[in-house]
């Protein structure tokens, strides 16, 4: 599956953005759809996972601020980001993979979209 992320941009601290990840085919049978991010000088971080059963998991750093959702009818995964902080600045990428036993195993990767949080 090919994935294309969009929706990044420049936003002030405290603002919101919604990222979209469009898949080239149906995602209804993909076990886990996820968002990763990599900030400047930082390691890549798993941000959020949406499972085929409807469950979600989040990194502690984004809990209660970010919401992942998947629209199987549109073959799209979203990441709603609220109360953004400068430390959320990163390239955000979406993946299709497997979530099993509390671990996520990415398979296909899409091109990332840059989110910059700055005043």
JSON list of C-alpha atoms in Angstrom, two decimals:
[
{"chain": "A", "resi": 1, "resn": "UNK", "atom": "CA", "xyz": [0.00, 0.00, 0.00]},
{"chain": "A", "resi": 2, "resn": "UNK", "atom": "CA", "xyz": [1.24, 3.51, -0.83]},
{"chain": "A", "resi": 3, "resn": "UNK", "atom": "CA", "xyz": [0.65, 6.26, 1.69]},
{"chain": "A", "resi": 4, "resn": "UNK", "atom": "CA", "xyz": [0.68, 10.03, 1.31]},
{"chain": "A", "resi": 5, "resn": "UNK", "atom": "CA", "xyz": [0.60, 12.35, 4.29]},
{"chain": "A", "resi": 6, "resn": "UNK", "atom": "CA", "xyz": [-0.59, 15.96, 4.11]},
{"chain": "A", "resi": 7, "resn": "UNK", "atom": "CA", "xyz": [-1.80, 18.79, 6.29]},
{"chain": "A", "resi": 8, "resn": "UNK", "atom": "CA", "xyz": [1.43, 19.97, 7.87]},
{"chain": "A", "resi": 9, "resn": "UNK", "atom": "CA", "xyz": [2.40, 23.60, 8.19]},
{"chain": "A", "resi": 10, "resn": "UNK", "atom": "CA", "xyz": [3.35, 26.40, 10.51]},
{"chain": "A", "resi": 11, "resn": "UNK", "atom": "CA", "xyz": [1.18, 26.90, 13.59]},
{"chain": "A", "resi": 12, "resn": "UNK", "atom": "CA", "xyz": [1.52, 28.96, 16.74]},
{"chain": "A", "resi": 13, "resn": "UNK", "atom": "CA", "xyz": [1.87, 27.31, 20.15]},
{"chain": "A", "resi": 14, "resn": "UNK", "atom": "CA", "xyz": [-1.55, 26.33, 21.45]},
{"chain": "A", "resi": 15, "resn": "UNK", "atom": "CA", "xyz": [-2.92, 25.95, 17.94]},
{"chain": "A", "resi": 16, "resn": "UNK", "atom": "CA", "xyz": [-4.33, 22.94, 16.11]},
{"chain": "A", "resi": 17, "resn": "UNK", "atom": "CA", "xyz": [-3.67, 21.02, 12.91]},
{"chain": "A", "resi": 18, "resn": "UNK", "atom": "CA", "xyz": [-5.20, 17.95, 11.32]},
{"chain": "A", "resi": 19, "resn": "UNK", "atom": "CA", "xyz": [-2.96, 15.63, 9.35]},
{"chain": "A", "resi": 20, "resn": "UNK", "atom": "CA", "xyz": [-4.33, 13.24, 6.74]},
{"chain": "A", "resi": 21, "resn": "UNK", "atom": "CA", "xyz": [-2.84, 10.05, 5.34]},
{"chain": "A", "resi": 22, "resn": "UNK", "atom": "CA", "xyz": [-4.36, 8.84, 2.09]},
{"chain": "A", "resi": 23, "resn": "UNK", "atom": "CA", "xyz": [-3.81, 5.18, 1.18]},
{"chain": "A", "resi": 24, "resn": "UNK", "atom": "CA", "xyz": [-3.70, 3.86, -2.36]},
{"chain": "A", "resi": 25, "resn": "UNK", "atom": "CA", "xyz": [-6.07, 1.02, -1.52]},
{"chain": "A", "resi": 26, "resn": "UNK", "atom": "CA", "xyz": [-8.49, -0.12, 1.15]},
{"chain": "A", "resi": 27, "resn": "UNK", "atom": "CA", "xyz": [-7.20, 0.01, 4.71]},
{"chain": "A", "resi": 28, "resn": "UNK", "atom": "CA", "xyz": [-10.14, -1.92, 6.17]},
{"chain": "A", "resi": 29, "resn": "UNK", "atom": "CA", "xyz": [-8.06, -5.09, 6.55]},
{"chain": "A", "resi": 30, "resn": "UNK", "atom": "CA", "xyz": [-4.86, -3.44, 7.76]},
{"chain": "A", "resi": 31, "resn": "UNK", "atom": "CA", "xyz": [-4.32, -4.36, 11.40]},
{"chain": "A", "resi": 32, "resn": "UNK", "atom": "CA", "xyz": [-2.67, -1.16, 12.55]},
{"chain": "A", "resi": 33, "resn": "UNK", "atom": "CA", "xyz": [-2.39, 2.32, 11.06]},
{"chain": "A", "resi": 34, "resn": "UNK", "atom": "CA", "xyz": [0.00, 4.66, 12.84]},
{"chain": "A", "resi": 35, "resn": "UNK", "atom": "CA", "xyz": [1.71, 8.01, 12.87]},
{"chain": "A", "resi": 36, "resn": "UNK", "atom": "CA", "xyz": [5.40, 8.49, 13.66]},
{"chain": "A", "resi": 37, "resn": "UNK", "atom": "CA", "xyz": [7.36, 11.71, 13.99]},
{"chain": "A", "resi": 38, "resn": "UNK", "atom": "CA", "xyz": [10.98, 12.73, 13.94]},
{"chain": "A", "resi": 39, "resn": "UNK", "atom": "CA", "xyz": [11.99, 16.10, 15.31]},
{"chain": "A", "resi": 40, "resn": "UNK", "atom": "CA", "xyz": [15.27, 17.90, 14.59]},
{"chain": "A", "resi": 41, "resn": "UNK", "atom": "CA", "xyz": [18.08, 16.05, 16.31]},
{"chain": "A", "resi": 42, "resn": "UNK", "atom": "CA", "xyz": [15.70, 13.50, 17.79]},
{"chain": "A", "resi": 43, "resn": "UNK", "atom": "CA", "xyz": [14.99, 9.83, 17.26]},
{"chain": "A", "resi": 44, "resn": "UNK", "atom": "CA", "xyz": [11.89, 8.74, 15.45]},
{"chain": "A", "resi": 45, "resn": "UNK", "atom": "CA", "xyz": [8.94, 8.35, 17.83]},
{"chain": "A", "resi": 46, "resn": "UNK", "atom": "CA", "xyz": [5.73, 6.36, 17.53]},
{"chain": "A", "resi": 47, "resn": "UNK", "atom": "CA", "xyz": [2.99, 8.92, 18.18]},
{"chain": "A", "resi": 48, "resn": "UNK", "atom": "CA", "xyz": [-0.31, 7.07, 17.79]},
{"chain": "A", "resi": 49, "resn": "UNK", "atom": "CA", "xyz": [-1.80, 3.79, 16.58]},
{"chain": "A", "resi": 50, "resn": "UNK", "atom": "CA", "xyz": [-5.33, 2.99, 15.42]},
{"chain": "A", "resi": 51, "resn": "UNK", "atom": "CA", "xyz": [-6.12, -0.73, 15.34]},
{"chain": "A", "resi": 52, "resn": "UNK", "atom": "CA", "xyz": [-8.50, -2.65, 13.12]},
{"chain": "A", "resi": 53, "resn": "UNK", "atom": "CA", "xyz": [-10.70, -3.34, 16.15]},
{"chain": "A", "resi": 54, "resn": "UNK", "atom": "CA", "xyz": [-11.13, 0.36, 16.86]},
{"chain": "A", "resi": 55, "resn": "UNK", "atom": "CA", "xyz": [-8.59, 0.67, 19.64]},
{"chain": "A", "resi": 56, "resn": "UNK", "atom": "CA", "xyz": [-6.09, 3.50, 19.91]},
{"chain": "A", "resi": 57, "resn": "UNK", "atom": "CA", "xyz": [-2.75, 3.99, 21.65]},
{"chain": "A", "resi": 58, "resn": "UNK", "atom": "CA", "xyz": [-0.73, 7.15, 22.17]},
{"chain": "A", "resi": 59, "resn": "UNK", "atom": "CA", "xyz": [2.71, 8.20, 23.25]},
{"chain": "A", "resi": 60, "resn": "UNK", "atom": "CA", "xyz": [2.64, 9.78, 26.70]},
{"chain": "A", "resi": 61, "resn": "UNK", "atom": "CA", "xyz": [3.91, 13.03, 25.21]},
{"chain": "A", "resi": 62, "resn": "UNK", "atom": "CA", "xyz": [0.73, 13.51, 23.13]},
{"chain": "A", "resi": 63, "resn": "UNK", "atom": "CA", "xyz": [-1.99, 11.89, 25.27]},
{"chain": "A", "resi": 64, "resn": "UNK", "atom": "CA", "xyz": [-5.06, 14.07, 25.75]},
{"chain": "A", "resi": 65, "resn": "UNK", "atom": "CA", "xyz": [-3.86, 16.40, 22.95]},
{"chain": "A", "resi": 66, "resn": "UNK", "atom": "CA", "xyz": [-3.75, 14.23, 19.82]},
{"chain": "A", "resi": 67, "resn": "UNK", "atom": "CA", "xyz": [-6.45, 11.98, 18.39]},
{"chain": "A", "resi": 68, "resn": "UNK", "atom": "CA", "xyz": [-5.93, 9.34, 15.71]},
{"chain": "A", "resi": 69, "resn": "UNK", "atom": "CA", "xyz": [-8.82, 8.09, 13.64]},
{"chain": "A", "resi": 70, "resn": "UNK", "atom": "CA", "xyz": [-9.27, 5.95, 10.58]},
{"chain": "A", "resi": 71, "resn": "UNK", "atom": "CA", "xyz": [-11.97, 6.30, 7.93]},
{"chain": "A", "resi": 72, "resn": "UNK", "atom": "CA", "xyz": [-12.00, 2.97, 6.13]},
{"chain": "A", "resi": 73, "resn": "UNK", "atom": "CA", "xyz": [-14.55, 4.22, 3.59]},
{"chain": "A", "resi": 74, "resn": "UNK", "atom": "CA", "xyz": [-12.15, 6.95, 2.48]},
{"chain": "A", "resi": 75, "resn": "UNK", "atom": "CA", "xyz": [-8.96, 4.88, 2.92]},
{"chain": "A", "resi": 76, "resn": "UNK", "atom": "CA", "xyz": [-7.67, 7.69, 5.12]},
{"chain": "A", "resi": 77, "resn": "UNK", "atom": "CA", "xyz": [-6.14, 8.02, 8.56]},
{"chain": "A", "resi": 78, "resn": "UNK", "atom": "CA", "xyz": [-6.19, 11.31, 10.43]},
{"chain": "A", "resi": 79, "resn": "UNK", "atom": "CA", "xyz": [-4.21, 12.81, 13.29]},
{"chain": "A", "resi": 80, "resn": "UNK", "atom": "CA", "xyz": [-5.96, 15.69, 15.03]},
{"chain": "A", "resi": 81, "resn": "UNK", "atom": "CA", "xyz": [-3.39, 17.69, 16.98]},
{"chain": "A", "resi": 82, "resn": "UNK", "atom": "CA", "xyz": [-4.53, 20.21, 19.57]},
{"chain": "A", "resi": 83, "resn": "UNK", "atom": "CA", "xyz": [-2.69, 22.37, 22.10]},
{"chain": "A", "resi": 84, "resn": "UNK", "atom": "CA", "xyz": [0.45, 22.15, 20.01]},
{"chain": "A", "resi": 85, "resn": "UNK", "atom": "CA", "xyz": [3.80, 22.84, 21.63]},
{"chain": "A", "resi": 86, "resn": "UNK", "atom": "CA", "xyz": [7.15, 23.80, 20.09]},
{"chain": "A", "resi": 87, "resn": "UNK", "atom": "CA", "xyz": [8.43, 20.33, 20.96]},
{"chain": "A", "resi": 88, "resn": "UNK", "atom": "CA", "xyz": [5.81, 18.86, 18.62]},
{"chain": "A", "resi": 89, "resn": "UNK", "atom": "CA", "xyz": [7.81, 20.28, 15.70]},
{"chain": "A", "resi": 90, "resn": "UNK", "atom": "CA", "xyz": [8.72, 17.32, 13.50]},
{"chain": "A", "resi": 91, "resn": "UNK", "atom": "CA", "xyz": [8.21, 15.52, 10.24]},
{"chain": "A", "resi": 92, "resn": "UNK", "atom": "CA", "xyz": [5.14, 13.34, 10.67]},
{"chain": "A", "resi": 93, "resn": "UNK", "atom": "CA", "xyz": [4.82, 10.11, 8.68]},
{"chain": "A", "resi": 94, "resn": "UNK", "atom": "CA", "xyz": [2.07, 7.53, 8.49]},
{"chain": "A", "resi": 95, "resn": "UNK", "atom": "CA", "xyz": [2.51, 3.77, 8.31]},
{"chain": "A", "resi": 96, "resn": "UNK", "atom": "CA", "xyz": [0.52, 0.62, 7.72]},
{"chain": "A", "resi": 97, "resn": "UNK", "atom": "CA", "xyz": [1.51, -2.33, 9.85]},
{"chain": "A", "resi": 98, "resn": "UNK", "atom": "CA", "xyz": [0.74, -4.72, 12.66]},
{"chain": "A", "resi": 99, "resn": "UNK", "atom": "CA", "xyz": [-0.17, -3.98, 16.25]},
{"chain": "A", "resi": 100, "resn": "UNK", "atom": "CA", "xyz": [0.34, -7.06, 18.37]},
{"chain": "A", "resi": 101, "resn": "UNK", "atom": "CA", "xyz": [0.91, -7.69, 22.04]},
{"chain": "A", "resi": 102, "resn": "UNK", "atom": "CA", "xyz": [1.31, -3.98, 22.79]},
{"chain": "A", "resi": 103, "resn": "UNK", "atom": "CA", "xyz": [3.95, -3.57, 20.10]},
{"chain": "A", "resi": 104, "resn": "UNK", "atom": "CA", "xyz": [3.67, -1.95, 16.69]},
{"chain": "A", "resi": 105, "resn": "UNK", "atom": "CA", "xyz": [5.47, -3.29, 13.64]},
{"chain": "A", "resi": 106, "resn": "UNK", "atom": "CA", "xyz": [5.44, -0.83, 10.73]},
{"chain": "A", "resi": 107, "resn": "UNK", "atom": "CA", "xyz": [5.32, -2.10, 7.16]},
{"chain": "A", "resi": 108, "resn": "UNK", "atom": "CA", "xyz": [4.61, 0.47, 4.46]},
{"chain": "A", "resi": 109, "resn": "UNK", "atom": "CA", "xyz": [5.75, 4.05, 4.97]},
{"chain": "A", "resi": 110, "resn": "UNK", "atom": "CA", "xyz": [4.50, 7.22, 3.37]},
{"chain": "A", "resi": 111, "resn": "UNK", "atom": "CA", "xyz": [6.31, 10.48, 2.73]},
{"chain": "A", "resi": 112, "resn": "UNK", "atom": "CA", "xyz": [6.18, 12.76, 5.72]},
{"chain": "A", "resi": 113, "resn": "UNK", "atom": "CA", "xyz": [4.66, 16.16, 6.26]},
{"chain": "A", "resi": 114, "resn": "UNK", "atom": "CA", "xyz": [6.42, 18.88, 8.23]},
{"chain": "A", "resi": 115, "resn": "UNK", "atom": "CA", "xyz": [4.76, 20.43, 11.27]},
{"chain": "A", "resi": 116, "resn": "UNK", "atom": "CA", "xyz": [6.40, 23.52, 12.73]},
{"chain": "A", "resi": 117, "resn": "UNK", "atom": "CA", "xyz": [5.13, 24.97, 15.99]},
{"chain": "A", "resi": 118, "resn": "UNK", "atom": "CA", "xyz": [6.52, 28.42, 16.53]},
{"chain": "A", "resi": 119, "resn": "UNK", "atom": "CA", "xyz": [5.48, 31.96, 17.36]}
]
